[in-house]
C-alpha cells in the first residue's frame, strides 16, 4: 500500500523523535566523541565527496569543493569542539544563574545545490554537537552526493555511539513531502539554506527557522588600498568554485582617481572588460529578465564558457568578465546577484559617491548579507561599515572565504550566513552549534537590594516624578 | 535654507540639522509656491540630519509635483541610508 504524505512525514519524524530522546541522555564527553568521529570521517572523504558533488551538479571546481569540505569538517570542528552544549554549561554563584543546554530537537537541514556536500557535513556536525537528530533534505540536483555525505557521517556517528536514526536523508522528495516535513509538529527547527522561495516556504511552515538571505556583495576599493593585492584577493574569491558562494563579490566600486589603475590590474590578472554591445549579450545569457534572477545554467561556470555562450570576443584564457555599468536596478541586470565569474564595475567621482553606490548595491537584493572593503584607512573602514546593512563587512579579505569564516578571520566557519531582519532572518550571525541549543536558566533567589529597601508605596504618590523616585531608589546608605 | 525660483523650477538649498521646525518652515515656503507641473530640487549636500517631518514633506512634494519632477541632489551616504531604510528611495530621482 502506498504511503501517504502524512504517513511519510510521521515515519521520518517518529524515528527522529526516538533518536532525539536517546541523544538527550548523552553527556558532553559522549557527544564530543561522536562529533570528533564524524568530522574525521567527513574529512577523510573530502576529495571523494567533492568530486561527486562536482560531477552531479556540473557546478564549480572539484578542487575548491575539496576546500569547502575541509572548512565544513576541519575548521568547523575546531571552532565548535570546546563549546559546551550538554547539561550545565555555565554557573555563576554571584548572580545565582545556572545555564543548562538542552537539544532543540529534530532539525530539517535544507541543502543547496551550490555547496551540497560541505553544507551536509557542516549541518550534521553542528546538529550532532547540540545533540539534535538531523534530517538532510538535499536539492534535487545534488541528491546523490548529499546522500553519500550523510551516509558517511551516519556510519561514523553510529560507530562512535550515536543513536540510531540520528542522521536521516531524503532522496526523492516531492514539494508536498518537503512541506509536510517542514510543518510537522515533531520538527523542532529548519536550517534553511537556499533560494528565497525555499527560505520563505520554510518560514511559512510555522516551524522555527534559521534561514539565509540573498546576497549582492559590493566591493569598495578605497584609494588607500593596495590595488594589486586587492585585485588578487577578488580573483581568489570570485574564482573560488566559480563564484557559487553567495558572499562572492558582485560589483567593484572605485573612485575615478584610481579607476585606471584598478582596471589595468584587473586586466593584467585576466579580466576582460566588456564594451556596451557585449554587456547586452552577456545580460541575455546570464539573467532571466522575466523572473528577474540569474539563469541557473551559468551558475558556477567558468568565464570562458559563459563568454562563448554569449558570443563575446574575450580571450580564451579569460578569468572574469567585467561589465562597466552606470546604474543599479532593473535597467542594469548585471547589477543583481550572479553566482558566476561576472562582475559589475562602477567608477565614481568621490568617496561619498562610491559609498552611495555601495548602499544602492547593498539594498538591491543583498540587504543584511555581506559587503567588502579594501582600505588601509581605519576612519574610512568605520565610516563605510556604519552605513552598510550587512551581517559581515569583510576588510582586505576575499569575501567568499571571508564571510564563511575560519580561513581569513575569526568569524565562526559556517555555510548558513544569517542576514538579520533585513534579509528576513532572526540573526546576522554565522549560524553554528550554539544556535541549536535551548538554554534553560536556573535563577536562584538573589534579592534586588535597592528594590528590597525601597518603599514601593511611593510609586502610588503621583507627586513624585522619575527624578525623585530615582534618588530614593538609588540611596545606598 | 535658500529657495530660488525660475524657469518653472524651485531649487531649495538646505543645510545642517533638518529638524521639525526647519521642515515646517520649508513646507510653508513651498506651499505658497508649488503648482503643477513644476520641478522641485532639494540640494542636500550640506544636510547632516533629517527628521520624520522632512520625510513627510518629501512625500508631500512628490505627490504635488509628480515623482519624476522631484529631485534630491547631493545626498550624502548617511541621509541616503535614511531614505533606503524608510523604503522611500524609489520616490525620488537622485543623482
PDB file of N, CA and C in Angstrom, chain A residues 224-303:
ATOM      1  N   UNK A 224      43.180  54.247  -0.437  1.00  0.00           N
ATOM      2  CA  UNK A 224      44.241  53.847   0.487  1.00  0.00           C
ATOM      3  C   UNK A 224      44.602  52.360   0.359  1.00  0.00           C
ATOM      4  N   UNK A 225      43.887  51.629  -0.502  1.00  0.00           N
ATOM      5  CA  UNK A 225      44.118  50.173  -0.601  1.00  0.00           C
ATOM      6  C   UNK A 225      45.366  49.870  -1.427  1.00  0.00           C
ATOM      7  N   UNK A 226      45.897  48.691  -1.206  1.00  0.00           N
ATOM      8  CA  UNK A 226      46.975  48.160  -2.041  1.00  0.00           C
ATOM      9  C   UNK A 226      46.278  47.517  -3.247  1.00  0.00           C
ATOM     10  N   UNK A 227      46.316  48.203  -4.379  1.00  0.00           N
ATOM     11  CA  UNK A 227      45.474  47.795  -5.509  1.00  0.00           C
ATOM     12  C   UNK A 227      45.822  46.393  -6.049  1.00  0.00           C
ATOM     13  N   UNK A 228      47.094  46.101  -6.353  1.00  0.00           N
ATOM     14  CA  UNK A 228      47.378  44.735  -6.859  1.00  0.00           C
ATOM     15  C   UNK A 228      46.932  43.648  -5.880  1.00  0.00           C
ATOM     16  N   UNK A 229      47.135  43.906  -4.575  1.00  0.00           N
ATOM     17  CA  UNK A 229      46.708  42.927  -3.571  1.00  0.00           C
ATOM     18  C   UNK A 229      45.187  42.780  -3.593  1.00  0.00           C
ATOM     19  N   UNK A 230      44.485  43.928  -3.607  1.00  0.00           N
ATOM     20  CA  UNK A 230      43.018  43.892  -3.584  1.00  0.00           C
ATOM     21  C   UNK A 230      42.490  43.091  -4.775  1.00  0.00           C
ATOM     22  N   UNK A 231      43.029  43.373  -5.955  1.00  0.00           N
ATOM     23  CA  UNK A 231      42.539  42.690  -7.161  1.00  0.00           C
ATOM     24  C   UNK A 231      42.850  41.192  -7.078  1.00  0.00           C
ATOM     25  N   UNK A 232      44.050  40.852  -6.579  1.00  0.00           N
ATOM     26  CA  UNK A 232      44.388  39.424  -6.482  1.00  0.00           C
ATOM     27  C   UNK A 232      43.439  38.699  -5.526  1.00  0.00           C
ATOM     28  N   UNK A 233      43.043  39.376  -4.450  1.00  0.00           N
ATOM     29  CA  UNK A 233      42.127  38.754  -3.492  1.00  0.00           C
ATOM     30  C   UNK A 233      40.723  38.591  -4.071  1.00  0.00           C
ATOM     31  N   UNK A 234      40.324  39.577  -4.874  1.00  0.00           N
ATOM     32  CA  UNK A 234      38.998  39.484  -5.515  1.00  0.00           C
ATOM     33  C   UNK A 234      38.991  38.306  -6.500  1.00  0.00           C
ATOM     34  N   UNK A 235      40.073  38.150  -7.252  1.00  0.00           N
ATOM     35  CA  UNK A 235      40.190  36.997  -8.156  1.00  0.00           C
ATOM     36  C   UNK A 235      40.115  35.687  -7.358  1.00  0.00           C
ATOM     37  N   UNK A 236      40.863  35.654  -6.274  1.00  0.00           N
ATOM     38  CA  UNK A 236      40.908  34.448  -5.445  1.00  0.00           C
ATOM     39  C   UNK A 236      39.503  34.054  -4.978  1.00  0.00           C
ATOM     40  N   UNK A 237      38.706  35.061  -4.679  1.00  0.00           N
ATOM     41  CA  UNK A 237      37.366  34.836  -4.150  1.00  0.00           C
ATOM     42  C   UNK A 237      36.359  34.536  -5.256  1.00  0.00           C
ATOM     43  N   UNK A 238      36.384  35.376  -6.287  1.00  0.00           N
ATOM     44  CA  UNK A 238      35.377  35.252  -7.339  1.00  0.00           C
ATOM     45  C   UNK A 238      35.574  33.975  -8.151  1.00  0.00           C
ATOM     46  N   UNK A 239      36.828  33.522  -8.231  1.00  0.00           N
ATOM     47  CA  UNK A 239      37.099  32.294  -8.986  1.00  0.00           C
ATOM     48  C   UNK A 239      36.919  31.046  -8.125  1.00  0.00           C
ATOM     49  N   UNK A 240      36.782  31.231  -6.813  1.00  0.00           N
ATOM     50  CA  UNK A 240      36.631  30.092  -5.911  1.00  0.00           C
ATOM     51  C   UNK A 240      35.321  29.374  -6.222  1.00  0.00           C
ATOM     52  N   UNK A 241      35.442  28.135  -6.688  1.00  0.00           N
ATOM     53  CA  UNK A 241      34.277  27.339  -7.115  1.00  0.00           C
ATOM     54  C   UNK A 241      33.442  28.105  -8.153  1.00  0.00           C
ATOM     55  N   UNK A 242      34.132  28.926  -8.947  1.00  0.00           N
ATOM     56  CA  UNK A 242      33.500  29.749  -9.997  1.00  0.00           C
ATOM     57  C   UNK A 242      32.323  30.581  -9.455  1.00  0.00           C
ATOM     58  N   UNK A 243      32.528  31.113  -8.271  1.00  0.00           N
ATOM     59  CA  UNK A 243      31.572  32.114  -7.770  1.00  0.00           C
ATOM     60  C   UNK A 243      30.286  31.585  -7.186  1.00  0.00           C
ATOM     61  N   UNK A 244      30.246  30.307  -6.771  1.00  0.00           N
ATOM     62  CA  UNK A 244      28.969  29.750  -6.295  1.00  0.00           C
ATOM     63  C   UNK A 244      28.599  30.187  -4.876  1.00  0.00           C
ATOM     64  N   UNK A 245      29.547  30.754  -4.146  1.00  0.00           N
ATOM     65  CA  UNK A 245      29.225  31.148  -2.770  1.00  0.00           C
ATOM     66  C   UNK A 245      28.483  32.490  -2.790  1.00  0.00           C
ATOM     67  N   UNK A 246      27.407  32.567  -2.010  1.00  0.00           N
ATOM     68  CA  UNK A 246      26.549  33.754  -2.078  1.00  0.00           C
ATOM     69  C   UNK A 246      27.222  34.998  -1.500  1.00  0.00           C
ATOM     70  N   UNK A 247      28.365  34.833  -0.845  1.00  0.00           N
ATOM     71  CA  UNK A 247      29.086  36.011  -0.361  1.00  0.00           C
ATOM     72  C   UNK A 247      30.184  36.417  -1.339  1.00  0.00           C
ATOM     73  N   UNK A 248      30.160  35.858  -2.540  1.00  0.00           N
ATOM     74  CA  UNK A 248      31.191  36.248  -3.519  1.00  0.00           C
ATOM     75  C   UNK A 248      30.900  37.649  -4.044  1.00  0.00           C
ATOM     76  N   UNK A 249      31.957  38.328  -4.456  1.00  0.00           N
ATOM     77  CA  UNK A 249      31.863  39.699  -4.929  1.00  0.00           C
ATOM     78  C   UNK A 249      30.940  39.793  -6.153  1.00  0.00           C
ATOM     79  N   UNK A 250      30.144  40.855  -6.192  1.00  0.00           N
ATOM     80  CA  UNK A 250      29.250  41.053  -7.338  1.00  0.00           C
ATOM     81  C   UNK A 250      29.559  42.341  -8.104  1.00  0.00           C
ATOM     82  N   UNK A 251      30.070  43.334  -7.413  1.00  0.00           N
ATOM     83  CA  UNK A 251      30.326  44.617  -8.087  1.00  0.00           C
ATOM     84  C   UNK A 251      31.536  45.291  -7.457  1.00  0.00           C
ATOM     85  N   UNK A 252      32.374  45.888  -8.313  1.00  0.00           N
ATOM     86  CA  UNK A 252      33.544  46.622  -7.843  1.00  0.00           C
ATOM     87  C   UNK A 252      33.226  48.110  -7.949  1.00  0.00           C
ATOM     88  N   UNK A 253      33.491  48.851  -6.877  1.00  0.00           N
ATOM     89  CA  UNK A 253      33.234  50.296  -6.874  1.00  0.00           C
ATOM     90  C   UNK A 253      34.543  51.000  -6.545  1.00  0.00           C
ATOM     91  N   UNK A 254      34.936  51.941  -7.415  1.00  0.00           N
ATOM     92  CA  UNK A 254      36.188  52.680  -7.177  1.00  0.00           C
ATOM     93  C   UNK A 254      35.982  54.165  -7.456  1.00  0.00           C
ATOM     94  N   UNK A 255      36.855  54.968  -6.873  1.00  0.00           N
ATOM     95  CA  UNK A 255      36.857  56.394  -7.195  1.00  0.00           C
ATOM     96  C   UNK A 255      37.595  56.585  -8.523  1.00  0.00           C
ATOM     97  N   UNK A 256      37.209  57.655  -9.242  1.00  0.00           N
ATOM     98  CA  UNK A 256      37.798  57.914 -10.564  1.00  0.00           C
ATOM     99  C   UNK A 256      39.324  57.999 -10.499  1.00  0.00           C
ATOM    100  N   UNK A 257      39.833  58.545  -9.399  1.00  0.00           N
ATOM    101  CA  UNK A 257      41.279  58.766  -9.298  1.00  0.00           C
ATOM    102  C   UNK A 257      42.090  57.476  -9.410  1.00  0.00           C
ATOM    103  N   UNK A 258      41.512  56.349  -9.003  1.00  0.00           N
ATOM    104  CA  UNK A 258      42.285  55.099  -9.080  1.00  0.00           C
ATOM    105  C   UNK A 258      41.667  54.107 -10.073  1.00  0.00           C
ATOM    106  N   UNK A 259      40.638  54.562 -10.799  1.00  0.00           N
ATOM    107  CA  UNK A 259      39.899  53.630 -11.673  1.00  0.00           C
ATOM    108  C   UNK A 259      40.800  52.986 -12.725  1.00  0.00           C
ATOM    109  N   UNK A 260      41.667  53.787 -13.354  1.00  0.00           N
ATOM    110  CA  UNK A 260      42.534  53.244 -14.410  1.00  0.00           C
ATOM    111  C   UNK A 260      43.490  52.205 -13.842  1.00  0.00           C
ATOM    112  N   UNK A 261      44.036  52.533 -12.666  1.00  0.00           N
ATOM    113  CA  UNK A 261      44.986  51.598 -12.037  1.00  0.00           C
ATOM    114  C   UNK A 261      44.286  50.283 -11.692  1.00  0.00           C
ATOM    115  N   UNK A 262      43.068  50.376 -11.175  1.00  0.00           N
ATOM    116  CA  UNK A 262      42.322  49.159 -10.808  1.00  0.00           C
ATOM    117  C   UNK A 262      41.988  48.359 -12.064  1.00  0.00           C
ATOM    118  N   UNK A 263      41.487  49.070 -13.062  1.00  0.00           N
ATOM    119  CA  UNK A 263      41.132  48.378 -14.318  1.00  0.00           C
ATOM    120  C   UNK A 263      42.353  47.705 -14.925  1.00  0.00           C
ATOM    121  N   UNK A 264      43.470  48.417 -14.951  1.00  0.00           N
ATOM    122  CA  UNK A 264      44.706  47.851 -15.502  1.00  0.00           C
ATOM    123  C   UNK A 264      45.113  46.584 -14.762  1.00  0.00           C
ATOM    124  N   UNK A 265      44.984  46.607 -13.451  1.00  0.00           N
ATOM    125  CA  UNK A 265      45.365  45.450 -12.638  1.00  0.00           C
ATOM    126  C   UNK A 265      44.410  44.272 -12.887  1.00  0.00           C
ATOM    127  N   UNK A 266      43.135  44.584 -13.011  1.00  0.00           N
ATOM    128  CA  UNK A 266      42.159  43.532 -13.327  1.00  0.00           C
ATOM    129  C   UNK A 266      42.512  42.878 -14.662  1.00  0.00           C
ATOM    130  N   UNK A 267      42.826  43.725 -15.660  1.00  0.00           N
ATOM    131  CA  UNK A 267      43.137  43.179 -16.991  1.00  0.00           C
ATOM    132  C   UNK A 267      44.423  42.360 -16.944  1.00  0.00           C
ATOM    133  N   UNK A 268      45.409  42.875 -16.182  1.00  0.00           N
ATOM    134  CA  UNK A 268      46.684  42.165 -16.081  1.00  0.00           C
ATOM    135  C   UNK A 268      46.492  40.765 -15.473  1.00  0.00           C
ATOM    136  N   UNK A 269      45.526  40.674 -14.534  1.00  0.00           N
ATOM    137  CA  UNK A 269      45.337  39.385 -13.851  1.00  0.00           C
ATOM    138  C   UNK A 269      44.340  38.466 -14.569  1.00  0.00           C
ATOM    139  N   UNK A 270      43.793  38.923 -15.711  1.00  0.00           N
ATOM    140  CA  UNK A 270      42.972  38.012 -16.514  1.00  0.00           C
ATOM    141  C   UNK A 270      41.499  38.371 -16.630  1.00  0.00           C
ATOM    142  N   UNK A 271      41.152  39.637 -16.347  1.00  0.00           N
ATOM    143  CA  UNK A 271      39.752  40.045 -16.509  1.00  0.00           C
ATOM    144  C   UNK A 271      39.565  40.643 -17.897  1.00  0.00           C
ATOM    145  N   UNK A 272      38.353  40.536 -18.405  1.00  0.00           N
ATOM    146  CA  UNK A 272      38.018  41.128 -19.696  1.00  0.00           C
ATOM    147  C   UNK A 272      36.886  42.134 -19.477  1.00  0.00           C
ATOM    148  N   UNK A 273      37.136  43.396 -19.846  1.00  0.00           N
ATOM    149  CA  UNK A 273      36.127  44.445 -19.681  1.00  0.00           C
ATOM    150  C   UNK A 273      35.260  44.498 -20.939  1.00  0.00           C
ATOM    151  N   UNK A 274      33.981  44.368 -20.758  1.00  0.00           N
ATOM    152  CA  UNK A 274      33.076  44.270 -21.892  1.00  0.00           C
ATOM    153  C   UNK A 274      32.685  45.655 -22.423  1.00  0.00           C
ATOM    154  N   UNK A 275      32.701  45.823 -23.753  1.00  0.00           N
ATOM    155  CA  UNK A 275      32.126  47.040 -24.334  1.00  0.00           C
ATOM    156  C   UNK A 275      30.596  46.958 -24.229  1.00  0.00           C
ATOM    157  N   UNK A 276      29.896  48.103 -24.376  1.00  0.00           N
ATOM    158  CA  UNK A 276      28.434  48.109 -24.157  1.00  0.00           C
ATOM    159  C   UNK A 276      27.680  47.047 -24.944  1.00  0.00           C
ATOM    160  N   UNK A 277      28.065  46.809 -26.212  1.00  0.00           N
ATOM    161  CA  UNK A 277      27.293  45.838 -27.013  1.00  0.00           C
ATOM    162  C   UNK A 277      27.465  44.411 -26.486  1.00  0.00           C
ATOM    163  N   UNK A 278      28.586  44.142 -25.853  1.00  0.00           N
ATOM    164  CA  UNK A 278      28.783  42.788 -25.292  1.00  0.00           C
ATOM    165  C   UNK A 278      28.105  42.650 -23.924  1.00  0.00           C
ATOM    166  N   UNK A 279      27.929  43.777 -23.243  1.00  0.00           N
ATOM    167  CA  UNK A 279      27.180  43.727 -21.967  1.00  0.00           C
ATOM    168  C   UNK A 279      25.764  43.230 -22.252  1.00  0.00           C
ATOM    169  N   UNK A 280      25.171  43.722 -23.339  1.00  0.00           N
ATOM    170  CA  UNK A 280      23.806  43.298 -23.706  1.00  0.00           C
ATOM    171  C   UNK A 280      23.788  41.791 -23.988  1.00  0.00           C
ATOM    172  N   UNK A 281      24.830  41.309 -24.683  1.00  0.00           N
ATOM    173  CA  UNK A 281      24.893  39.869 -24.989  1.00  0.00           C
ATOM    174  C   UNK A 281      25.027  39.043 -23.706  1.00  0.00           C
ATOM    175  N   UNK A 282      25.844  39.546 -22.795  1.00  0.00           N
ATOM    176  CA  UNK A 282      26.049  38.811 -21.540  1.00  0.00           C
ATOM    177  C   UNK A 282      24.765  38.805 -20.696  1.00  0.00           C
ATOM    178  N   UNK A 283      24.088  39.945 -20.671  1.00  0.00           N
ATOM    179  CA  UNK A 283      22.818  40.011 -19.923  1.00  0.00           C
ATOM    180  C   UNK A 283      21.858  38.923 -20.414  1.00  0.00           C
ATOM    181  N   UNK A 284      21.825  38.727 -21.729  1.00  0.00           N
ATOM    182  CA  UNK A 284      20.873  37.771 -22.308  1.00  0.00           C
ATOM    183  C   UNK A 284      21.148  36.334 -21.844  1.00  0.00           C
ATOM    184  N   UNK A 285      22.421  35.973 -21.664  1.00  0.00           N
ATOM    185  CA  UNK A 285      22.692  34.590 -21.247  1.00  0.00           C
ATOM    186  C   UNK A 285      22.773  34.429 -19.726  1.00  0.00           C
ATOM    187  N   UNK A 286      22.996  35.555 -19.018  1.00  0.00           N
ATOM    188  CA  UNK A 286      23.226  35.430 -17.575  1.00  0.00           C
ATOM    189  C   UNK A 286      21.988  35.746 -16.742  1.00  0.00           C
ATOM    190  N   UNK A 287      21.042  36.456 -17.322  1.00  0.00           N
ATOM    191  CA  UNK A 287      19.947  36.961 -16.496  1.00  0.00           C
ATOM    192  C   UNK A 287      18.599  36.660 -17.133  1.00  0.00           C
ATOM    193  N   UNK A 288      17.698  36.134 -16.305  1.00  0.00           N
ATOM    194  CA  UNK A 288      16.336  35.856 -16.756  1.00  0.00           C
ATOM    195  C   UNK A 288      15.504  37.120 -16.492  1.00  0.00           C
ATOM    196  N   UNK A 289      15.227  37.853 -17.574  1.00  0.00           N
ATOM    197  CA  UNK A 289      14.556  39.148 -17.412  1.00  0.00           C
ATOM    198  C   UNK A 289      13.123  39.010 -16.919  1.00  0.00           C
ATOM    199  N   UNK A 290      12.508  37.844 -17.179  1.00  0.00           N
ATOM    200  CA  UNK A 290      11.113  37.653 -16.752  1.00  0.00           C
ATOM    201  C   UNK A 290      11.058  37.390 -15.250  1.00  0.00           C
ATOM    202  N   UNK A 291      11.908  36.449 -14.793  1.00  0.00           N
ATOM    203  CA  UNK A 291      11.912  36.112 -13.359  1.00  0.00           C
ATOM    204  C   UNK A 291      12.771  37.073 -12.542  1.00  0.00           C
ATOM    205  N   UNK A 292      13.551  37.907 -13.236  1.00  0.00           N
ATOM    206  CA  UNK A 292      14.456  38.858 -12.573  1.00  0.00           C
ATOM    207  C   UNK A 292      15.465  38.158 -11.662  1.00  0.00           C
ATOM    208  N   UNK A 293      16.006  37.056 -12.133  1.00  0.00           N
ATOM    209  CA  UNK A 293      17.068  36.347 -11.394  1.00  0.00           C
ATOM    210  C   UNK A 293      18.116  35.840 -12.389  1.00  0.00           C
ATOM    211  N   UNK A 294      19.280  35.462 -11.857  1.00  0.00           N
ATOM    212  CA  UNK A 294      20.320  34.883 -12.714  1.00  0.00           C
ATOM    213  C   UNK A 294      19.811  33.588 -13.330  1.00  0.00           C
ATOM    214  N   UNK A 295      20.349  33.240 -14.502  1.00  0.00           N
ATOM    215  CA  UNK A 295      19.951  31.976 -15.130  1.00  0.00           C
ATOM    216  C   UNK A 295      20.742  30.833 -14.495  1.00  0.00           C
ATOM    217  N   UNK A 296      20.074  29.752 -14.107  1.00  0.00           N
ATOM    218  CA  UNK A 296      20.774  28.682 -13.379  1.00  0.00           C
ATOM    219  C   UNK A 296      21.886  28.021 -14.176  1.00  0.00           C
ATOM    220  N   UNK A 297      21.774  27.999 -15.525  1.00  0.00           N
ATOM    221  CA  UNK A 297      22.787  27.249 -16.274  1.00  0.00           C
ATOM    222  C   UNK A 297      24.144  27.949 -16.364  1.00  0.00           C
ATOM    223  N   UNK A 298      24.263  29.187 -15.888  1.00  0.00           N
ATOM    224  CA  UNK A 298      25.598  29.814 -15.887  1.00  0.00           C
ATOM    225  C   UNK A 298      26.187  29.832 -14.472  1.00  0.00           C
ATOM    226  N   UNK A 299      25.408  29.391 -13.486  1.00  0.00           N
ATOM    227  CA  UNK A 299      25.900  29.391 -12.100  1.00  0.00           C
ATOM    228  C   UNK A 299      27.078  28.419 -11.971  1.00  0.00           C
ATOM    229  N   UNK A 300      28.171  28.938 -11.401  1.00  0.00           N
ATOM    230  CA  UNK A 300      29.338  28.091 -11.162  1.00  0.00           C
ATOM    231  C   UNK A 300      30.037  27.625 -12.426  1.00  0.00           C
ATOM    232  N   UNK A 301      29.913  28.381 -13.512  1.00  0.00           N
ATOM    233  CA  UNK A 301      30.582  28.017 -14.766  1.00  0.00           C
ATOM    234  C   UNK A 301      31.777  28.943 -15.006  1.00  0.00           C
ATOM    235  N   UNK A 302      32.806  28.465 -15.698  1.00  0.00           N
ATOM    236  CA  UNK A 302      33.972  29.328 -15.956  1.00  0.00           C
ATOM    237  C   UNK A 302      33.631  30.468 -16.921  1.00  0.00           C
ATOM    238  N   UNK A 303      34.375  31.563 -16.787  1.00  0.00           N
ATOM    239  CA  UNK A 303      34.105  32.762 -17.591  1.00  0.00           C
ATOM    240  C   UNK A 303      34.223  32.474 -19.081  1.00  0.00           C
TER     241      UNK A 303
END
